[in-house]
Amino acid sequence: VQLVGRPIDATRTSARGGLGSFGARQLSLTHDHRFSRRWGVSAHVGYAGAAGDFPFYDTANTPSVPEDDSLVRRTNNSYDRVVGHLRIEGRGDRWRWTLRQFVSDRRRGIAGPATAQSERASLRTTQARTISHVKHLGLGGPGGAARGVLGLTFQRSLLEDPRGELGVGTGGQGNLG
């Protein structure tokens, strides 16, 4: 699958926002700028989040004892995510190239099972991804082309469980890749 963004063919700015149930919210801003026929830049920043505190029916893990059943709210189910994307594209007579930089940071609570919801466990993931693409048209005759793609990704994840709500022991775990 090759995802290709809309060509940067004009200068334009757009903003979007929204609200939803259970504390859902989002906001984004995009600006495209075509500097000349040969190159342009697109920048995007966005935020999304939610409380995720929906009500659900809890049987207290005793389905045959209806006396302890109740309607409760989901806890520690929120998330916040910030993203950024910068794209620079250019073209020559027979060349096309793009350079893309994606950055994201997401922190989310880990709610745990319905009968033992957590209050503080969380996972934070930060990612930076660079992708470059070069294409030469007309190579080897009409309709011919050569292309190359190079990508690099950095990701850091940090699981925090200060109260030991998810397993045995307290503390956290980090991964870097």
XYZ file of N, CA and C in Angstrom:
531
model
N 0.848 -1.171 0.000
C 0.000 0.000 0.000
C 0.889 1.228 0.000
N 0.641 2.131 -0.909
C 1.383 3.382 -0.955
C 0.389 4.510 -0.712
N 0.540 5.187 0.422
C -0.307 6.318 0.740
C 0.355 7.575 0.210
N -0.366 8.327 -0.580
C 0.159 9.529 -1.189
C -0.742 10.682 -0.785
N -0.162 11.710 -0.230
C -0.937 12.883 0.155
C -1.354 13.711 -1.039
N -2.280 14.606 -0.819
C -2.725 15.510 -1.861
C -1.530 16.351 -2.323
N -1.361 16.520 -3.630
C -0.238 17.332 -4.110
C -0.331 18.758 -3.557
N 0.809 19.340 -3.273
C 0.848 20.721 -2.808
C 0.785 21.586 -4.060
N -0.409 21.968 -4.462
C -0.584 22.702 -5.702
C -0.991 24.157 -5.490
N -1.181 24.576 -4.240
C -1.588 25.952 -3.950
C -1.237 26.255 -2.500
N -1.393 27.520 -2.121
C -1.223 27.904 -0.728
C -2.597 27.908 -0.086
N -2.754 27.136 0.993
C -4.044 27.066 1.687
C -3.815 26.672 3.136
N -4.726 27.105 3.981
C -4.692 26.780 5.401
C -6.066 26.271 5.798
N -6.096 25.235 6.619
C -7.378 24.720 7.110
C -7.237 24.345 8.579
N -8.340 24.505 9.298
C -8.395 24.134 10.711
C -9.655 23.302 10.921
N -9.559 22.323 11.799
C -10.697 21.455 12.117
C -10.735 21.217 13.610
N -11.917 21.039 14.111
C -12.073 20.726 15.522
C -13.341 19.934 15.731
N -13.442 19.260 16.852
C -14.637 18.488 17.124
C -14.710 18.055 18.573
N -15.920 17.776 18.985
C -16.195 17.268 20.322
C -17.074 16.040 20.190
N -16.936 15.111 21.128
C -17.740 13.903 21.089
C -18.093 13.434 22.484
N -18.676 12.277 22.537
C -19.101 11.730 23.825
C -17.900 11.260 24.635
N -18.097 11.166 25.936
C -17.099 10.686 26.891
C -15.808 11.503 26.835
N -15.973 12.821 26.674
C -14.840 13.734 26.705
C -13.983 13.741 25.466
N -14.471 13.204 24.360
C -13.681 13.183 23.126
C -13.539 14.603 22.575
N -12.327 14.921 22.108
C -12.070 16.230 21.524
C -10.923 16.106 20.535
N -10.933 16.982 19.536
C -9.846 16.998 18.568
C -9.709 18.386 17.972
N -8.504 18.697 17.544
C -8.203 19.981 16.927
C -7.007 19.769 16.005
N -7.077 20.327 14.788
C -5.939 20.197 13.870
C -5.822 21.439 12.997
N -4.613 21.666 12.533
C -4.305 22.803 11.679
C -3.348 22.322 10.599
N -3.653 22.651 9.341
C -2.821 22.264 8.209
C -2.539 23.486 7.355
N -1.302 23.618 6.919
C -0.944 24.714 6.021
C -0.095 24.154 4.882
N -0.522 24.401 3.654
C 0.224 24.029 2.451
C 0.714 25.311 1.795
N 1.948 25.265 1.296
C 2.475 26.433 0.602
C 3.275 25.988 -0.616
N 2.848 26.437 -1.771
C 3.562 26.152 -3.024
C 4.470 27.340 -3.282
N 5.788 27.146 -3.172
C 6.736 28.234 -3.359
C 6.973 28.542 -4.834
N 6.964 27.511 -5.647
C 7.168 27.684 -7.090
C 6.634 26.431 -7.769
N 6.759 26.394 -9.088
C 6.329 25.198 -9.814
C 7.145 23.990 -9.402
N 8.344 24.222 -8.868
C 9.264 23.133 -8.566
C 9.191 22.600 -7.135
N 8.707 23.387 -6.156
C 8.686 22.825 -4.809
C 7.668 23.501 -3.907
N 7.248 22.713 -2.871
C 6.262 23.193 -1.907
C 6.433 22.492 -0.570
N 5.746 23.017 0.438
C 5.826 22.500 1.803
C 4.418 22.371 2.361
N 4.201 21.333 3.143
C 2.938 21.134 3.858
C 3.265 20.824 5.313
N 2.559 21.473 6.239
C 2.764 21.227 7.671
C 1.412 20.978 8.324
N 1.387 20.021 9.221
C 0.148 19.649 9.917
C 0.464 19.401 11.385
N -0.362 19.937 12.273
C -0.285 19.617 13.698
C -1.695 19.268 14.158
N -1.781 18.332 15.086
C -3.090 17.920 15.559
C -3.048 17.398 16.980
N -4.192 17.478 17.620
C -4.366 16.960 18.977
C -5.685 16.201 19.010
N -5.712 15.091 19.727
C -6.948 14.349 19.972
C -6.860 13.745 21.363
N -7.986 13.614 21.997
C -8.025 13.011 23.322
C -9.444 12.653 23.706
N -9.566 11.905 24.782
C -10.876 11.520 25.305
C -10.724 11.069 26.746
N -11.787 11.238 27.502
C -11.803 10.740 28.882
C -12.087 9.239 28.886
N -12.930 8.778 27.967
C -13.229 7.359 27.869
C -13.943 6.787 29.084
N -14.643 7.625 29.820
C -15.271 7.205 31.084
C -16.730 6.767 30.879
N -16.934 5.834 29.988
C -18.283 5.369 29.679
C -18.837 4.479 30.803
N -20.155 4.457 30.971
C -20.741 3.566 31.975
C -20.868 2.134 31.428
N -20.721 1.156 32.312
C -20.937 -0.235 31.911
C -21.506 -1.015 33.105
N -22.108 -2.132 32.783
C -22.737 -2.979 33.783
C -21.701 -3.947 34.336
N -21.423 -3.864 35.625
C -20.404 -4.684 36.278
C -21.076 -5.783 37.094
N -20.776 -7.020 36.788
C -21.348 -8.153 37.533
C -20.481 -8.539 38.725
N -19.426 -7.771 38.998
C -18.478 -8.046 40.089
C -17.886 -9.452 39.975
N -17.831 -9.956 38.732
C -17.283 -11.272 38.437
C -18.054 -12.401 39.118
N -19.320 -12.121 39.430
C -20.206 -13.139 40.017
C -21.534 -13.096 39.258
N -21.574 -13.633 38.046
C -22.777 -13.532 37.229
C -24.017 -14.179 37.854
N -23.834 -15.130 38.731
C -24.997 -15.795 39.331
C -25.474 -15.107 40.612
N -24.834 -13.999 41.011
C -25.250 -13.247 42.206
C -25.637 -11.841 41.762
N -26.892 -11.627 41.410
C -27.311 -10.320 40.890
C -27.294 -9.203 41.938
N -27.246 -9.526 43.210
C -27.274 -8.498 44.255
C -26.042 -7.589 44.230
N -24.916 -8.068 43.732
C -23.713 -7.232 43.719
C -23.461 -6.570 42.356
N -24.412 -6.664 41.428
C -24.284 -6.038 40.113
C -24.590 -4.543 40.215
N -23.892 -3.761 39.417
C -24.145 -2.313 39.422
C -23.633 -1.675 38.135
N -24.097 -0.465 37.898
C -23.629 0.329 36.775
C -22.471 1.194 37.280
N -21.295 1.060 36.671
C -20.111 1.817 37.085
C -19.507 2.520 35.871
N -18.641 3.452 36.131
C -17.948 4.175 35.056
C -16.553 3.595 34.861
N -16.128 3.562 33.615
C -14.786 3.107 33.272
C -13.789 4.129 33.812
N -12.747 3.672 34.457
C -11.719 4.570 34.981
C -10.409 4.358 34.244
N -9.574 5.372 34.267
C -8.233 5.316 33.694
C -8.241 4.849 32.237
N -9.208 5.335 31.480
C -9.366 4.934 30.085
C -9.126 6.112 29.137
N -8.511 7.159 29.635
C -8.322 8.363 28.824
C -7.090 8.245 27.934
N -7.036 9.140 26.945
C -5.828 9.245 26.127
C -5.681 10.680 25.634
N -4.454 11.048 25.353
C -4.106 12.314 24.723
C -3.042 12.018 23.683
N -3.227 12.584 22.481
C -2.278 12.329 21.397
C -1.992 13.638 20.650
N -0.726 13.913 20.427
C -0.297 15.067 19.646
C 0.486 14.528 18.449
N 0.190 15.047 17.262
C 0.886 14.603 16.056
C 1.374 15.811 15.263
N 2.432 15.599 14.520
C 2.949 16.603 13.601
C 3.430 15.929 12.341
N 3.288 16.618 11.230
C 3.703 16.064 9.944
C 4.233 17.212 9.097
N 5.424 17.062 8.584
C 6.014 18.040 7.683
C 6.371 17.319 6.397
N 5.940 17.882 5.272
C 6.246 17.279 3.969
C 6.833 18.349 3.058
N 7.958 18.033 2.460
C 8.587 18.902 1.473
C 8.631 18.104 0.176
N 8.155 18.702 -0.900
C 8.189 17.984 -2.172
C 8.752 18.878 -3.254
N 9.405 18.253 -4.222
C 9.998 19.008 -5.317
C 9.957 18.222 -6.611
N 10.211 18.938 -7.681
C 10.207 18.290 -8.992
C 11.139 19.017 -9.936
N 11.735 18.251 -10.794
C 12.540 18.783 -11.890
C 11.871 18.340 -13.180
N 12.604 18.390 -14.276
C 12.015 17.970 -15.546
C 11.628 16.495 -15.528
N 12.512 15.666 -14.982
C 12.234 14.224 -14.935
C 12.272 13.650 -13.529
N 12.527 14.482 -12.527
C 12.660 14.014 -11.150
C 11.475 14.452 -10.313
N 11.082 13.603 -9.354
C 10.094 13.937 -8.320
C 10.688 13.446 -7.005
N 10.562 14.224 -5.944
C 11.071 13.789 -4.644
C 10.194 14.339 -3.529
N 10.137 13.606 -2.452
C 9.435 14.060 -1.250
C 10.263 13.666 -0.032
N 10.150 14.469 0.989
C 10.742 14.178 2.286
C 9.633 14.413 3.302
N 9.345 13.396 4.101
C 8.271 13.488 5.085
C 8.814 13.204 6.470
N 8.365 14.001 7.428
C 8.727 13.791 8.826
C 7.435 13.710 9.631
N 7.231 12.581 10.302
C 6.079 12.377 11.172
C 6.573 12.317 12.609
N 5.858 12.956 13.515
C 6.173 12.892 14.935
C 4.859 12.719 15.684
N 4.833 11.808 16.660
C 3.622 11.629 17.468
C 4.007 11.307 18.907
N 3.144 11.728 19.803
C 3.313 11.430 21.221
C 1.932 11.096 21.766
N 1.802 9.909 22.345
C 0.502 9.463 22.857
C 0.669 8.921 24.266
N -0.200 9.385 25.147
C -0.245 8.858 26.512
C -1.666 8.376 26.756
N -1.764 7.154 27.233
C -3.089 6.601 27.501
C -3.081 5.823 28.799
N -4.211 5.894 29.480
C -4.380 5.080 30.667
C -4.637 3.640 30.261
N -4.272 2.720 31.120
C -4.565 1.304 30.882
C -5.595 0.919 31.922
N -6.819 0.760 31.485
C -7.952 0.632 32.392
C -7.970 -0.660 33.201
N -7.424 -1.713 32.698
C -7.484 -2.990 33.399
C -8.815 -3.692 33.157
N -8.999 -4.889 33.711
C -10.258 -5.608 33.513
C -11.408 -4.925 34.252
N -12.621 -5.213 33.839
C -13.805 -4.560 34.408
C -13.912 -4.751 35.916
N -13.527 -5.887 36.417
C -13.689 -6.163 37.850
C -12.514 -5.681 38.694
N -11.452 -5.196 38.060
C -10.296 -4.690 38.808
C -9.683 -3.533 38.022
N -10.456 -2.465 37.850
C -9.986 -1.325 37.069
C -8.763 -0.681 37.720
N -7.854 -0.255 36.894
C -6.672 0.423 37.424
C -6.949 1.923 37.530
N -6.131 2.592 38.310
C -6.289 4.038 38.486
C -5.092 4.821 37.964
N -3.913 4.221 37.904
C -2.709 4.984 37.572
C -1.859 4.372 36.460
N -2.099 3.152 36.066
C -1.262 2.518 35.043
C -1.418 3.265 33.715
N -0.288 3.469 33.016
C -0.351 4.207 31.755
C 0.743 3.741 30.803
N 0.548 4.074 29.533
C 1.513 3.770 28.494
C 1.726 5.037 27.677
N 2.973 5.426 27.504
C 3.307 6.583 26.680
C 4.188 6.111 25.533
N 3.808 6.473 24.314
C 4.555 6.089 23.124
C 4.894 7.335 22.321
N 6.180 7.514 22.051
C 6.659 8.627 21.239
C 7.304 8.036 19.998
N 6.968 8.597 18.845
C 7.495 8.055 17.600
C 7.898 9.179 16.660
N 9.004 9.003 15.967
C 9.445 9.903 14.906
C 9.784 9.034 13.697
N 9.239 9.401 12.554
C 9.454 8.609 11.337
C 9.800 9.544 10.189
N 10.865 9.232 9.497
C 11.284 9.998 8.325
C 11.201 9.087 7.113
N 10.587 9.584 6.043
C 10.474 8.814 4.803
C 10.855 9.733 3.647
N 11.776 9.277 2.811
C 12.123 10.034 1.612
C 11.829 9.171 0.390
N 11.433 9.831 -0.670
C 11.025 9.140 -1.886
C 11.585 9.911 -3.074
N 12.253 9.210 -3.987
C 12.802 9.818 -5.191
C 12.309 9.009 -6.384
N 11.905 9.711 -7.427
C 11.413 9.038 -8.637
C 12.001 9.736 -9.862
N 12.509 8.937 -10.806
C 13.017 9.463 -12.072
C 12.105 8.945 -13.178
N 11.522 9.858 -13.949
C 10.589 9.503 -15.021
C 11.312 9.313 -16.349
N 10.762 8.462 -17.185
C 11.291 8.274 -18.535
C 12.556 7.447 -18.611
N 12.921 6.773 -17.549
C 14.132 5.966 -17.551
C 13.913 4.728 -18.418
N 14.773 4.504 -19.395
C 14.662 3.336 -20.262
C 13.630 3.495 -21.358
N 13.076 4.662 -21.548
C 12.103 4.888 -22.616
C 10.795 5.432 -22.081
N 9.860 5.676 -22.977
C 8.568 6.239 -22.569
C 7.848 5.320 -21.563
N 7.334 5.905 -20.507
C 6.612 5.139 -19.491
C 7.504 4.496 -18.446
N 8.808 4.499 -18.678
C 9.727 3.897 -17.723
C 9.986 4.818 -16.541
N 10.299 4.240 -15.409
C 10.592 5.042 -14.218
C 11.432 4.214 -13.258
N 12.169 4.903 -12.439
C 12.914 4.270 -11.348
C 12.579 5.043 -10.089
N 12.417 4.337 -9.002
C 12.108 5.013 -7.750
C 12.851 4.365 -6.604
N 13.092 5.174 -5.595
C 13.746 4.693 -4.395
C 13.053 5.271 -3.170
N 12.971 4.492 -2.126
C 12.338 4.911 -0.884
C 13.282 4.564 0.259
N 13.449 5.497 1.177
C 14.279 5.283 2.345
C 13.501 5.756 3.558
N 13.466 4.934 4.599
C 12.738 5.298 5.809
C 13.542 5.011 7.054
N 13.272 5.772 8.087
C 13.921 5.611 9.378
C 12.886 5.909 10.452
N 12.775 5.016 11.447
C 11.797 5.195 12.508
C 12.471 5.062 13.869
N 12.092 5.938 14.771
C 12.517 5.892 16.165
C 11.250 5.793 16.998
N 11.221 4.863 17.954
C 10.057 4.726 18.823
C 10.499 4.450 20.246
N 9.827 5.113 21.174
C 10.089 4.914 22.598
C 8.758 4.675 23.278
N 8.662 3.605 24.054
C 7.455 3.299 24.820
C 7.827 3.192 26.286
N 6.969 3.718 27.133
C 7.198 3.662 28.568
C 5.907 3.254 29.259
N 5.923 2.090 29.882
C 4.793 1.587 30.654
C 5.045 1.945 32.113
N 4.092 2.629 32.723
C 4.207 2.988 34.135
C 3.077 2.318 34.900
N 3.431 1.648 35.981
C 2.458 0.967 36.841
C 2.897 1.163 38.292
N 2.751 2.386 38.822
C 3.298 2.693 40.147
C 2.651 1.921 41.291
N 1.435 1.440 41.106
C 0.738 0.714 42.178
C 0.683 -0.791 41.935
N 1.295 -1.267 40.878
C 1.257 -2.699 40.585
C -0.139 -3.183 40.234
N -0.913 -2.374 39.550
C -2.305 -2.716 39.226
C -2.428 -3.701 38.072
N -1.399 -3.821 37.251
C -1.491 -4.680 36.072
C -0.868 -6.052 36.257
N -0.040 -6.188 37.241
C 0.645 -7.464 37.403
C 1.355 -7.507 38.733
N 2.372 -8.292 38.792
C 3.129 -8.464 40.030
C 4.168 -7.357 40.104
N 4.200 -6.664 41.206
C 5.218 -5.636 41.440
C 4.793 -4.272 40.920
N 5.564 -3.272 41.331
C 5.321 -1.904 40.908
C 6.472 -1.433 40.030
N 6.272 -0.301 39.428
C 7.344 0.275 38.620
C 6.917 0.454 37.197
N 7.839 0.258 36.284
C 7.554 0.473 34.880
C 8.510 -0.290 34.003
N 8.303 -0.141 32.712
C 9.133 -0.808 31.727
C 9.238 0.104 30.523
N 10.422 0.220 29.960
C 10.618 1.066 28.785
C 11.211 0.275 27.636
N 10.865 0.683 26.429
C 11.403 0.090 25.214
C 11.856 1.206 24.288
N 12.943 0.977 23.599
C 13.472 1.951 22.658
C 13.811 1.202 21.385
N 13.366 1.715 20.255
C 13.637 1.024 19.005
C 13.847 1.976 17.874
